[in-house]
Amino acid sequence: MRPAAMTVLAIETSCDETSVAVVRAGVVRANLVASQVALHAKYGGVVPELAAREHLRNLAPLVRGALAGAGVRPGELDAIAATQGPGLPNALLVGLKAAQGLAFALRKPFFGIHHHEAHLFSPWIAGQPLRAEFDTWQPHVSLIVSGGHTMLVAVATEAEHRVLGATIDDAAGECFDKAAKLMGLAYPGGPEIDRLARSGNPEAIRFPRPLLRESHDDFSFSGLKTAVRYYLRDHPAVLESAGALADLCASVQAAIVEVLVTKTLRAARREGVGCVTAAGGVTCNRALREALTRACAGEGITLRLAAPALCTDNAAMVGVLAARRLARGVPATDLDAELQPGWSL
Ligand code: KG4
Ligand code: ZN
């Protein structure tokens, strides 16, 4: 089989986004995402049982919609892929078992994909229409920043990577969300802080930059969230003034961004790579994108940021990773393979 002709159907249900993609000949022909943000917003966070039920409701229509949108019949698929872990167990179960069932019925190989490994691939999917861009691939250091994870990964080849460091407590997105909650902003708070910070002064308040000076690659953001809590306790009037709130948002954001960018660039230098990538929901953040762009340009490092639509959870990255595996002849995953909610990269 020519790799170029391969067609993969991919499913992602690890958290609160149901997503189905069809990747054909390296092109993302469909990438449907049903976000559950509105459902979970009133609880201020993801409710696992509700997430699983919503995946069940959404999945079959999305599979039909993705195939129809891509103009692909089930019989034309060469493989089925799904996120196998890590994630919310009941949420993962919905996508994983559906994908294994489809693979069984269609007699096609199944690929169980690691969610973070898929995030590592997302910066390499770009263009209009979105397509896999591996001709310019090179060893790199990747920053994965989402609501659940913050980690730095050294990627040597498409199949070899090493986690350099990760958060020892809250993830960067969690810090954005918790700080926003303290300010009374809507969930998820990251995009709200990003929006309000645009008119604020990032130097108005000097928040701590946790572990910035340490030479290791671990992160810690819970102290920063606590600093915001104390700041609000001591300056309650901030919440009454749009200008002061914008300054607070810009200052919190600046602290998070400085830590992420400084540690990413330091890791890239130490690993001797000429390329940095970033993916995960927080990579949507405008200040982070700008700061990474500036820092990498200053050091002659190539930067690949995941496209905003592929920063948050999506099946396109799962499908592209599976298609690359299929093309390399990597053995398929067992059809009765179990989910791996705590799978480490
Ligand atoms: O990758 P993702 O969709 O889901 C997880 O796997 O967690 O990331 C969601 C996280 C949330 O914490 C959200 O607040 C954050 O990404 N986020 C942002 C922005 N957009 C999403 N944080 C800061 N600025 C943004 N523009
Ligand atoms: Zn994710």
XYZ file of N, CA and C and ligand atoms in Angstrom, residues 12 14-17 37 46 115-116 119 144-149 171-178 180 186-195 198 253 256-257 279-289 310-314 317, ligand 1:
194
model
N -11.218 10.961 19.251
C -10.615 11.491 20.486
C -11.742 11.787 21.483
N -10.800 11.921 25.203
C -10.107 11.759 26.492
C -10.625 12.676 27.584
N -11.249 13.807 27.206
C -11.691 14.742 28.237
C -13.073 15.291 27.889
N -13.162 16.565 27.535
C -14.495 17.152 27.326
C -14.723 17.597 25.887
N -13.947 17.045 24.949
C -14.192 17.306 23.540
C -14.395 15.977 22.829
N -17.811 22.486 26.552
C -17.495 23.577 27.481
C -18.752 24.150 28.131
N -14.786 20.132 34.553
C -15.335 18.980 33.832
C -15.902 17.958 34.818
N -2.417 10.210 24.141
C -2.933 11.571 23.927
C -1.814 12.611 23.805
N -0.807 12.514 24.643
C 0.259 13.532 24.599
C 1.167 13.355 23.393
N -0.539 15.173 20.817
C -0.276 16.618 20.930
C 1.099 16.973 20.339
N 4.150 21.105 25.981
C 2.737 20.712 25.952
C 2.056 21.350 27.157
N 1.146 22.275 26.866
C 0.486 23.025 27.950
C -1.022 23.002 27.775
N -1.677 22.295 28.717
C -3.142 22.237 28.642
C -3.707 22.452 30.031
N -5.008 22.156 30.170
C -5.629 22.302 31.476
C -5.164 21.218 32.440
N -4.769 20.085 31.900
C -4.371 18.974 32.758
C -2.874 18.728 32.807
N -2.134 19.263 31.834
C -0.713 18.915 31.748
C 0.158 20.094 31.362
N -1.250 22.394 36.538
C -0.827 22.683 35.167
C -1.019 24.179 34.890
N -0.375 24.673 33.837
C -0.478 26.107 33.520
C -1.932 26.504 33.240
N -2.656 25.653 32.502
C -4.058 25.966 32.189
C -4.912 25.980 33.453
N -4.592 25.059 34.360
C -5.300 24.992 35.642
C -5.063 26.283 36.425
N -3.837 26.796 36.349
C -3.506 28.045 37.043
C -4.302 29.203 36.442
N -4.360 29.268 35.118
C -5.190 30.287 34.448
C -6.634 30.156 34.941
N -7.154 28.917 34.938
C -8.570 28.702 35.269
C -8.861 29.023 36.735
N -7.952 28.612 37.625
C -8.191 28.858 39.059
C -8.045 30.344 39.390
N -8.649 32.765 37.354
C -9.843 33.411 36.787
C -11.054 33.211 37.690
N -15.694 33.798 33.979
C -16.376 32.587 33.503
C -15.372 31.459 33.260
N -15.872 30.203 33.317
C -15.059 29.024 33.024
C -15.162 28.696 31.532
N -14.123 28.250 30.851
C -12.747 28.169 31.354
C -12.094 29.547 31.348
N -11.321 29.821 32.380
C -10.830 31.177 32.595
C -9.647 31.599 31.735
N -8.924 30.624 31.161
C -7.742 30.985 30.363
C -8.061 31.991 29.260
N -9.043 31.689 28.406
C -9.375 32.636 27.329
C -9.863 33.990 27.863
N -10.537 33.980 29.027
C -11.016 35.234 29.624
C -9.845 36.097 30.070
N -8.873 35.472 30.742
C -7.693 36.223 31.187
C -6.947 36.768 29.963
N -6.813 35.936 28.942
C -6.146 36.343 27.701
C -6.824 37.604 27.139
N -8.167 37.572 27.106
C -8.919 38.689 26.525
C -8.774 39.960 27.367
N -5.359 41.989 27.440
C -4.943 42.796 26.279
C -4.874 44.273 26.585
N -0.816 36.555 33.746
C -0.454 35.950 32.457
C 1.044 36.097 32.188
N 3.040 33.506 34.175
C 2.938 32.148 33.603
C 3.756 32.060 32.315
N 3.587 33.056 31.452
C 4.259 33.030 30.141
C 5.780 33.092 30.310
N 2.058 22.996 21.929
C 0.701 22.494 21.672
C -0.062 22.406 22.981
N -1.364 22.157 22.881
C -2.222 22.115 24.074
C -2.992 23.426 24.190
N -4.102 23.401 24.913
C -5.029 24.534 24.974
C -4.395 25.880 25.278
N -3.418 25.911 26.191
C -2.813 27.193 26.581
C -2.006 27.806 25.422
N -1.650 26.983 24.444
C -0.922 27.510 23.281
C -1.795 28.462 22.460
N -3.108 28.493 22.744
C -3.974 29.508 22.117
C -3.653 30.891 22.659
N -3.014 30.962 23.820
C -2.806 32.254 24.485
C -1.934 33.188 23.641
N -2.461 34.381 23.409
C -1.784 35.327 22.526
C -0.415 35.742 23.060
N -0.341 36.044 24.355
C 0.932 36.482 24.943
C 1.979 35.372 24.864
N 1.549 34.123 25.064
C 2.497 33.004 24.979
C 2.996 32.844 23.547
N 2.093 32.941 22.591
C 2.498 32.810 21.177
C 3.490 33.911 20.808
N -6.005 23.369 16.468
C -5.426 22.075 16.846
C -4.712 22.140 18.194
N -4.774 23.309 18.881
C -4.172 23.403 20.222
C -4.997 22.596 21.202
N -6.310 22.813 21.177
C -7.187 22.066 22.075
C -7.389 20.659 21.500
N -8.071 19.811 22.284
C -8.146 18.404 21.899
C -8.879 18.212 20.576
N -8.316 17.361 19.733
C -8.879 17.129 18.399
C -8.436 15.765 17.895
N -4.970 15.231 15.124
C -3.606 14.872 15.555
C -3.501 13.362 15.816
O -5.876 21.130 25.744
P -7.133 21.575 26.386
O -8.307 21.896 25.517
O -7.697 20.515 27.391
C -6.986 19.795 28.303
O -6.463 18.725 27.920
O -6.896 20.278 29.455
O -6.763 22.844 27.284
C -7.714 23.544 28.019
C -6.981 24.600 28.827
C -7.877 25.300 29.830
O -7.202 25.375 31.063
C -8.046 26.689 29.207
O -8.256 27.713 30.147
C -6.718 26.863 28.515
O -6.442 25.607 27.958
N -6.781 27.888 27.467
C -6.146 29.072 27.554
C -6.502 29.796 26.389
N -7.324 29.020 25.632
C -7.490 27.846 26.313
N -5.341 29.565 28.486
C -4.856 30.805 28.290
N -5.159 31.578 27.214
C -5.960 31.108 26.240
N -6.243 31.858 25.180
